[in-house]
CSV table of C-alpha atoms in Angstrom, one decimal:
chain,number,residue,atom,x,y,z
A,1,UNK,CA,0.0,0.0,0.0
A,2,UNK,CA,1.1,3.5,-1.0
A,3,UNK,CA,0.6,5.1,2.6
A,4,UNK,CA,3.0,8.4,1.8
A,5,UNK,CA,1.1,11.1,0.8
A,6,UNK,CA,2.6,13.2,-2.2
A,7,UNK,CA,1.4,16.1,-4.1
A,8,UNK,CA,3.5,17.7,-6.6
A,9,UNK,CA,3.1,19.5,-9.6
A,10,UNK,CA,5.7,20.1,-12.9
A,11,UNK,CA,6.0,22.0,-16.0
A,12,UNK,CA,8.4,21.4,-18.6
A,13,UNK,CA,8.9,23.8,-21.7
A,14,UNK,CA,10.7,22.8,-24.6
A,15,UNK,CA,11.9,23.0,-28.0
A,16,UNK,CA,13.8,20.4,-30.4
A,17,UNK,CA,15.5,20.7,-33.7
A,18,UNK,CA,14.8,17.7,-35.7
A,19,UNK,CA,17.4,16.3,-38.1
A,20,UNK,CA,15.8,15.5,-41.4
A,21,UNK,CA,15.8,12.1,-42.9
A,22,UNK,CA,18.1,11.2,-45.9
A,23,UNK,CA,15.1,10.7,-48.2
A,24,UNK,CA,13.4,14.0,-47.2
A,25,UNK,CA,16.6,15.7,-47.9
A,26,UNK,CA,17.3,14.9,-52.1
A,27,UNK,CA,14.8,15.0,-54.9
A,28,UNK,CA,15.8,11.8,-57.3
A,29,UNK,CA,19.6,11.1,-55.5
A,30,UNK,CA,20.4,8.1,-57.7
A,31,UNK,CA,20.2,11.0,-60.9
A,32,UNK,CA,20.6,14.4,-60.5
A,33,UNK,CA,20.7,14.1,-56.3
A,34,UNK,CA,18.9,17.9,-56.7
A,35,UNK,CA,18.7,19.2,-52.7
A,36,UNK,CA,15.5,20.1,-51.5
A,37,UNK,CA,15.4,24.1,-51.3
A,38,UNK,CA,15.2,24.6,-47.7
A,39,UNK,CA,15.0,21.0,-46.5
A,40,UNK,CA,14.6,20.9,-42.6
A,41,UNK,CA,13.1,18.4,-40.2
A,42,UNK,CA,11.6,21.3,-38.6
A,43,UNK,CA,11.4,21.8,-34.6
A,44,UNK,CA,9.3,20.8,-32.0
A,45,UNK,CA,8.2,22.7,-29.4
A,46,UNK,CA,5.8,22.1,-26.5
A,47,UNK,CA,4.5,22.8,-22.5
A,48,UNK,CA,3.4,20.0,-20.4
A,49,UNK,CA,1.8,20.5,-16.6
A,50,UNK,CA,1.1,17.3,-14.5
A,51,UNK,CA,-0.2,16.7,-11.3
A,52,UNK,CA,0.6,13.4,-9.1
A,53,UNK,CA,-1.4,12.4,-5.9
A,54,UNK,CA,-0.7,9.0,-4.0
A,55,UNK,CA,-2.6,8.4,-0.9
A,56,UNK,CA,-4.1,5.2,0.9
A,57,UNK,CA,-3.5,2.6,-1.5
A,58,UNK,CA,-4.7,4.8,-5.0
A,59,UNK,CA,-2.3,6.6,-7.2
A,60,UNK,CA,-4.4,9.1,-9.5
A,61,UNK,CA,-2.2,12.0,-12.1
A,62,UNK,CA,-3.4,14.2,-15.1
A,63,UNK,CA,-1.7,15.4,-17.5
A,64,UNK,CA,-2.2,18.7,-19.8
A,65,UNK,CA,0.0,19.0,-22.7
A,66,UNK,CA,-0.3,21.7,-25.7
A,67,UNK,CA,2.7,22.3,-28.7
A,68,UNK,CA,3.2,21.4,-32.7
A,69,UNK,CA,5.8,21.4,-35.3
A,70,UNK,CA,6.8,23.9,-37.5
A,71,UNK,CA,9.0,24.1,-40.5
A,72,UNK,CA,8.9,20.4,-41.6
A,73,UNK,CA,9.8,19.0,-45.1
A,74,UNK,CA,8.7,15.9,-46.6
A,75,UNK,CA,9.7,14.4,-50.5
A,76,UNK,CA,7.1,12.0,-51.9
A,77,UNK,CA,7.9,9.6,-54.5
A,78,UNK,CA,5.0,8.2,-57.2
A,79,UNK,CA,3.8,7.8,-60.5
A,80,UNK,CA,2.1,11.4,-61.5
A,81,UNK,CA,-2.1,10.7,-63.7
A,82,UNK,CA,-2.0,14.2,-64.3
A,83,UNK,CA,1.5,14.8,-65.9
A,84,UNK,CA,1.9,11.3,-67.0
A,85,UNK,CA,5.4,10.9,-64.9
A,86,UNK,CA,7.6,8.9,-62.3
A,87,UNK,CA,7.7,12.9,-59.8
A,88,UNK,CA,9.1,13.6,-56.9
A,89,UNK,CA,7.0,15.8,-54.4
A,90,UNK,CA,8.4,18.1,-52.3
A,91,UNK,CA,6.3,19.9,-49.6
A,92,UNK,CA,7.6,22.1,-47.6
A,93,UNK,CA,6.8,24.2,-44.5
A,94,UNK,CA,4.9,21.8,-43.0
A,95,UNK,CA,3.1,23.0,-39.2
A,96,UNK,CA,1.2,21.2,-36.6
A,97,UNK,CA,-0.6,21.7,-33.4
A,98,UNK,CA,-1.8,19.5,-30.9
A,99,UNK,CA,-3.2,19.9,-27.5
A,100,UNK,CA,-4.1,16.4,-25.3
A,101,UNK,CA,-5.1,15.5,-21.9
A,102,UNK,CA,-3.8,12.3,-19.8
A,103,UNK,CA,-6.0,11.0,-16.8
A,104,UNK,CA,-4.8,7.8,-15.1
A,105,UNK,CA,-5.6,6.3,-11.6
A,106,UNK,CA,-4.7,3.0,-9.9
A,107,UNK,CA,-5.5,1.3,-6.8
A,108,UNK,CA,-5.1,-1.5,-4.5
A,109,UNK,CA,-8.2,-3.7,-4.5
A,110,UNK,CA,-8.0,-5.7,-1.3
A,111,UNK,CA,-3.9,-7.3,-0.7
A,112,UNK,CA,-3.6,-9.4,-3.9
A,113,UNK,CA,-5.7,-7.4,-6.8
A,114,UNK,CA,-5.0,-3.8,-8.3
A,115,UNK,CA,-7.1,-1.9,-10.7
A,116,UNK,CA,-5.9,0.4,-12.3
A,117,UNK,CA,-8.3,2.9,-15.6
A,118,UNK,CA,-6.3,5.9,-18.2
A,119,UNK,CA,-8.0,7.9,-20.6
A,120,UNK,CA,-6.1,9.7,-23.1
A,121,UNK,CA,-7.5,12.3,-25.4
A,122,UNK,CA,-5.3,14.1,-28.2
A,123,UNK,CA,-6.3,16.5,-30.9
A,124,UNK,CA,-3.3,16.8,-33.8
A,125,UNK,CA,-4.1,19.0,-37.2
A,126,UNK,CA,-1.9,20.8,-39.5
A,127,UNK,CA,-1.3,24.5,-39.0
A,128,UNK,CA,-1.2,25.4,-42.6
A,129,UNK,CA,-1.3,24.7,-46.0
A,130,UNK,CA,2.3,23.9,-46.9
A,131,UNK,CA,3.8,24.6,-50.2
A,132,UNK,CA,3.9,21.5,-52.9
A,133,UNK,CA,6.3,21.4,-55.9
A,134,UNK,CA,6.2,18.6,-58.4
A,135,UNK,CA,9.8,17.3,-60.2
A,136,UNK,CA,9.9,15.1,-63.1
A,137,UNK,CA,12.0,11.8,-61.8
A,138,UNK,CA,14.0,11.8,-65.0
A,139,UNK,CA,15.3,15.4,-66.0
A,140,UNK,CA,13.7,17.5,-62.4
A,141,UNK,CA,11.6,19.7,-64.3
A,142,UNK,CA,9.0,21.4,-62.3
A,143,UNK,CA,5.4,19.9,-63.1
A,144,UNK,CA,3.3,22.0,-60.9
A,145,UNK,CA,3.5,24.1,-57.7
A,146,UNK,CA,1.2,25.6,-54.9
A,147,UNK,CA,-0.6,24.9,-52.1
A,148,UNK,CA,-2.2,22.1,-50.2
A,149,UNK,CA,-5.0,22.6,-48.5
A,150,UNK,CA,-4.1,20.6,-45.4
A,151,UNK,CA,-5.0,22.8,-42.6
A,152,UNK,CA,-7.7,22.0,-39.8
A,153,UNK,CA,-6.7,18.1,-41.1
A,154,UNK,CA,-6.1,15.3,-38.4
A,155,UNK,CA,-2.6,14.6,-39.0
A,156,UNK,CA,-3.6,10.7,-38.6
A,157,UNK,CA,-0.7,10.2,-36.2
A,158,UNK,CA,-2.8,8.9,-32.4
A,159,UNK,CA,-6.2,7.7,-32.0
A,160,UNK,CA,-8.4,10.8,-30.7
A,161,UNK,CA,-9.6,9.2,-27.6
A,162,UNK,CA,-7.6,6.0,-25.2
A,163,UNK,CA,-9.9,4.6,-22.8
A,164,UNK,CA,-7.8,1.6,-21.2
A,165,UNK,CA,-8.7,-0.6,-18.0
A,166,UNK,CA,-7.0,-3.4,-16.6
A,167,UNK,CA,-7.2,-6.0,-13.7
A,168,UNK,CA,-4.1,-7.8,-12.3
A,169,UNK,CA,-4.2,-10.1,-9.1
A,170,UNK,CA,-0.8,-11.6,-7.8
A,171,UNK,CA,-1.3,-15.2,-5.8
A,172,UNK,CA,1.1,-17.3,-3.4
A,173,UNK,CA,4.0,-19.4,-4.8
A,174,UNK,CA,4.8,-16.6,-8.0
A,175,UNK,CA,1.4,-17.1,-9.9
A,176,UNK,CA,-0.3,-13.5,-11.0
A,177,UNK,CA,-2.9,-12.9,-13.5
A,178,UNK,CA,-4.5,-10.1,-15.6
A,179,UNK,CA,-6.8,-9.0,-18.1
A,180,UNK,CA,-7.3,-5.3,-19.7
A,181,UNK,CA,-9.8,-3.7,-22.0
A,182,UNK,CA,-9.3,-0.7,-24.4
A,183,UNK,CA,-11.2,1.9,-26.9
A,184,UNK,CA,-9.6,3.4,-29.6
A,185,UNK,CA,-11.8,6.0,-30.6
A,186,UNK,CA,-11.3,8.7,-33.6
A,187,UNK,CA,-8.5,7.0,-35.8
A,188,UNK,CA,-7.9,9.5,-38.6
A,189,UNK,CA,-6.2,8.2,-42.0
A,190,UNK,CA,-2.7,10.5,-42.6
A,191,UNK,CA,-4.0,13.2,-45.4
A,192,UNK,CA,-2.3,12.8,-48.9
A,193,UNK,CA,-1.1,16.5,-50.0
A,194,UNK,CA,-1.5,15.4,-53.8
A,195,UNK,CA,-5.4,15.1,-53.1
A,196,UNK,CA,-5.8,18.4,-51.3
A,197,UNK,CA,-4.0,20.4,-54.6
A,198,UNK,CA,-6.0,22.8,-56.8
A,199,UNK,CA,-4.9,20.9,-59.5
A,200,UNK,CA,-6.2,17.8,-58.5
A,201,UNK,CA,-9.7,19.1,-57.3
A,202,UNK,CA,-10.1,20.9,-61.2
A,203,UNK,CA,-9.6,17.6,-62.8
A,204,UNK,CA,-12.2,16.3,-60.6
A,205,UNK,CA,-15.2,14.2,-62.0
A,206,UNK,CA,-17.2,16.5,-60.0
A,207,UNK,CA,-17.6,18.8,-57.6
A,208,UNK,CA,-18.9,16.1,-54.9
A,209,UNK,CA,-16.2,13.9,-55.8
A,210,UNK,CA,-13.4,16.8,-55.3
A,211,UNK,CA,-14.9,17.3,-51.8
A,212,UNK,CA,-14.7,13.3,-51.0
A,213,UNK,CA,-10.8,13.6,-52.5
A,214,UNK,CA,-10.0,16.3,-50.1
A,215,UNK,CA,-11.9,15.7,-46.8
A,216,UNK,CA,-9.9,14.1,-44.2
A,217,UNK,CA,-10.8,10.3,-43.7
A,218,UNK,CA,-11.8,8.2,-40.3
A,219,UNK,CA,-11.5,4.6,-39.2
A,220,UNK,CA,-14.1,3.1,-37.2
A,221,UNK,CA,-13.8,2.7,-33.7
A,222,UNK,CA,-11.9,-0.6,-32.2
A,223,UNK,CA,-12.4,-2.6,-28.8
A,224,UNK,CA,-9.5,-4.7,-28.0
A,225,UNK,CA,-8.8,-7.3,-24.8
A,226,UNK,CA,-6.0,-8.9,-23.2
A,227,UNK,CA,-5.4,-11.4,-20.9
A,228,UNK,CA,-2.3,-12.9,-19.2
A,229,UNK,CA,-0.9,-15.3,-16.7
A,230,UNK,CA,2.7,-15.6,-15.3
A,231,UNK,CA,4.7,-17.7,-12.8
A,232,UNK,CA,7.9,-16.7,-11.1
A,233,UNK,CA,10.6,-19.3,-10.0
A,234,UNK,CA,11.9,-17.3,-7.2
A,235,UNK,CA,14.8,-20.1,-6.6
A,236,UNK,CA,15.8,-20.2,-9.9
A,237,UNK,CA,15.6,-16.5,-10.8
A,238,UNK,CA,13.1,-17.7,-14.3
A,239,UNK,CA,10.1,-16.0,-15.3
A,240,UNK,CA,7.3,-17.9,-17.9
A,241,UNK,CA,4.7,-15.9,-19.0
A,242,UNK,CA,1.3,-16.3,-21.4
A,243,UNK,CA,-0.4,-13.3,-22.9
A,244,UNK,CA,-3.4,-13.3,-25.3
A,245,UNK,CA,-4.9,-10.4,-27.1
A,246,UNK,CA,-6.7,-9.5,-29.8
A,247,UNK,CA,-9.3,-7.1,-31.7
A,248,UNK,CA,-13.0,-8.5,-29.8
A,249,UNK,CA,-15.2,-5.8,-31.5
A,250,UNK,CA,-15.4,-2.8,-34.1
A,251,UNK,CA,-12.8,-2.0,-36.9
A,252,UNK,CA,-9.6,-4.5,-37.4
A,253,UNK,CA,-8.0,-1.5,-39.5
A,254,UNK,CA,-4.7,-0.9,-38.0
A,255,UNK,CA,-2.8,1.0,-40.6
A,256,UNK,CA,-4.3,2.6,-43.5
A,257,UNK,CA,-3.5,5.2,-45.8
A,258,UNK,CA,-4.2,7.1,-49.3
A,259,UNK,CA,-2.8,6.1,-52.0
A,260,UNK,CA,-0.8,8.6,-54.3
A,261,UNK,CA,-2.1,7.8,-57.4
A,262,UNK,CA,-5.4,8.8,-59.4
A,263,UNK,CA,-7.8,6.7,-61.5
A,264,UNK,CA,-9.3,8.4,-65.0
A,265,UNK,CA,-13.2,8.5,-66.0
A,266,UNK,CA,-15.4,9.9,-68.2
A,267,UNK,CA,-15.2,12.6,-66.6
A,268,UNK,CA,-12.4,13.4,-65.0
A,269,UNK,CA,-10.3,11.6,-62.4
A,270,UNK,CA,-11.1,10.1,-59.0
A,271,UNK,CA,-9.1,9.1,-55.9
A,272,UNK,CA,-7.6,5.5,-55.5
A,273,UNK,CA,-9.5,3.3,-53.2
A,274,UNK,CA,-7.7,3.4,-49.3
A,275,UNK,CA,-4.8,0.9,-48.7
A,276,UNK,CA,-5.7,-0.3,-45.7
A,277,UNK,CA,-4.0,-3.2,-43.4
A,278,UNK,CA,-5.8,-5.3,-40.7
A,279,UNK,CA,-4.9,-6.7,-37.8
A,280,UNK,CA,-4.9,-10.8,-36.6
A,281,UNK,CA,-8.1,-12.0,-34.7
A,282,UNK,CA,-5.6,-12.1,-31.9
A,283,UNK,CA,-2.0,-13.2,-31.0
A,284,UNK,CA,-0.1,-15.0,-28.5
A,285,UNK,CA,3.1,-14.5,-26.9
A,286,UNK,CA,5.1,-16.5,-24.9
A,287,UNK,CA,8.2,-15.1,-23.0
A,288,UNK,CA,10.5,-16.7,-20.5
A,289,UNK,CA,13.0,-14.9,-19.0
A,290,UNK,CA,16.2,-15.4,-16.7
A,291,UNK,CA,17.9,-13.4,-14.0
A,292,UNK,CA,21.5,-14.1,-13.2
């Protein structure tokens, strides 16, 4: 049991300058390796306040976070519908927000069960509408340039809301067991800057299918459970352990994203169906460690 009260409180400013990644850095490096103009991986900056009470047995903090990104550039690699060529994409000045709140509490439920409950909730979305420029692969001549019109999108990056409980009971001779629950709530698919181009939305079938191109896309919501049992060979210094878990309800979507790549009509072109992967019914997983 946690019998020491403790209140305290922290807040932690900060500001990072991220180093860019090779691919984000050259347009087409195995021909002309032509650097992007201004490449950066951009900073990120942040403040964070969080407040701690344990007392009699329960352990309870919250968390309140706010910051972004700023000055981020990214080089996309695909076959261009509109110009007919292998491009390279290169968007630059890319800027997020995000502002999230962490609530967590655990407790001892009589001398061999604890229960413990967190609840997460993050809101991410571009800041802007970065600037786009399109090379051909072969030669780098400029295809097109301007906007995307990315801001007030979810960057697709954390579900939206974490709801997470979970059970564990520890018995005589090294036996403990445990089982957990969680929501995933408001998944967001990671918005394609090609889609949200003017260039795109005039070549649109129609105006209805423009709007579906360039509205920002959402997974259904996902229930999954968890359940585990372990034995400790105190003597021996061995631990064996068995853990089951898997997707028991809603959407088995756990990675999907839009495709950079344009079909042709009659009309005019449409987007490319989502990619989307899906997760097993469930898994298991069995571990057994040693300590010398």
């Amino acid at each position: 049991s946690m019998l020491e009260y403790i209140d305290s409180f922290s807040k932690v400013e900060y500001e990072n300058q991220l180093v860019p990644e090779y691919d984000d850095l050259y347009l087409a490096p195995q021909n002309s390796a032509a650097r992007v103009a201004g490449s950066s991986g951009g900073a990120d900056y942040g403040v964070r306040g969080e407040y701690v009470v344990n007392y009699e047995g329960i352990a309870a903090r919250i968390e309140v976070s706010a910051g972004g990104s700023r000055g981020v550039s990214r080089v996309l690699r695909y076959y261009d519908d509109l110009s007919g060529y292998y491009a390279d994409m290169e968007v630059t000045g890319i800027s997020t927000r995000r502002v999230g709140v962490d609530v967590s509490v655990e407790c001892d439920v009589g001398e061999m069960w604890t229960l413990s409950g967190a609840l997460s909730c993050l809101r991410e979305v571009y800041a802007n509408n970065p600037m786009v420029r399109i090379y051909a692969d072969s030669d780098g001549e400029l295809l097109a340039q301007g906007g995307s019109a990315l801001r007030g999108l979810r960057t697709g990056s954390t579900p939206s809301l974490v709801a997470k409980s979970r059970l564990r009971g520890y018995f005589a001779s090294g036996w403990s067991v445990g089982c957990s629950a969680s929501v995933l709530c408001g998944r967001y698919i990671e918005p394609n800057p090609l889609y949200r181009m003017e260039r795109v939305r005039v070549n649109s079938s129609s105006p209805e299918e423009a709007a579906a191109i360039s509205r920002g896309q959402k997974l259904g919501n996902t229930v999954c459970a968890q359940m585990s049992l372990s034995k400790t060979f105190y003597d021996a210094g061995v631990v064996v352990s068995l853990s089951v878990e898997g997707v028991v309800a809603g959407d088995r979507t756990y990675y999907a994203y839009e495709q950079m790549r344009l079909r042709h009509s009659t009309d005019g072109y449409v987007g490319a169906p989502l990619k989307r992967m899906y997760s097993l019914p469930f898994t298991a997983l069995v571990s057994i460690s040693y300590t010398l």
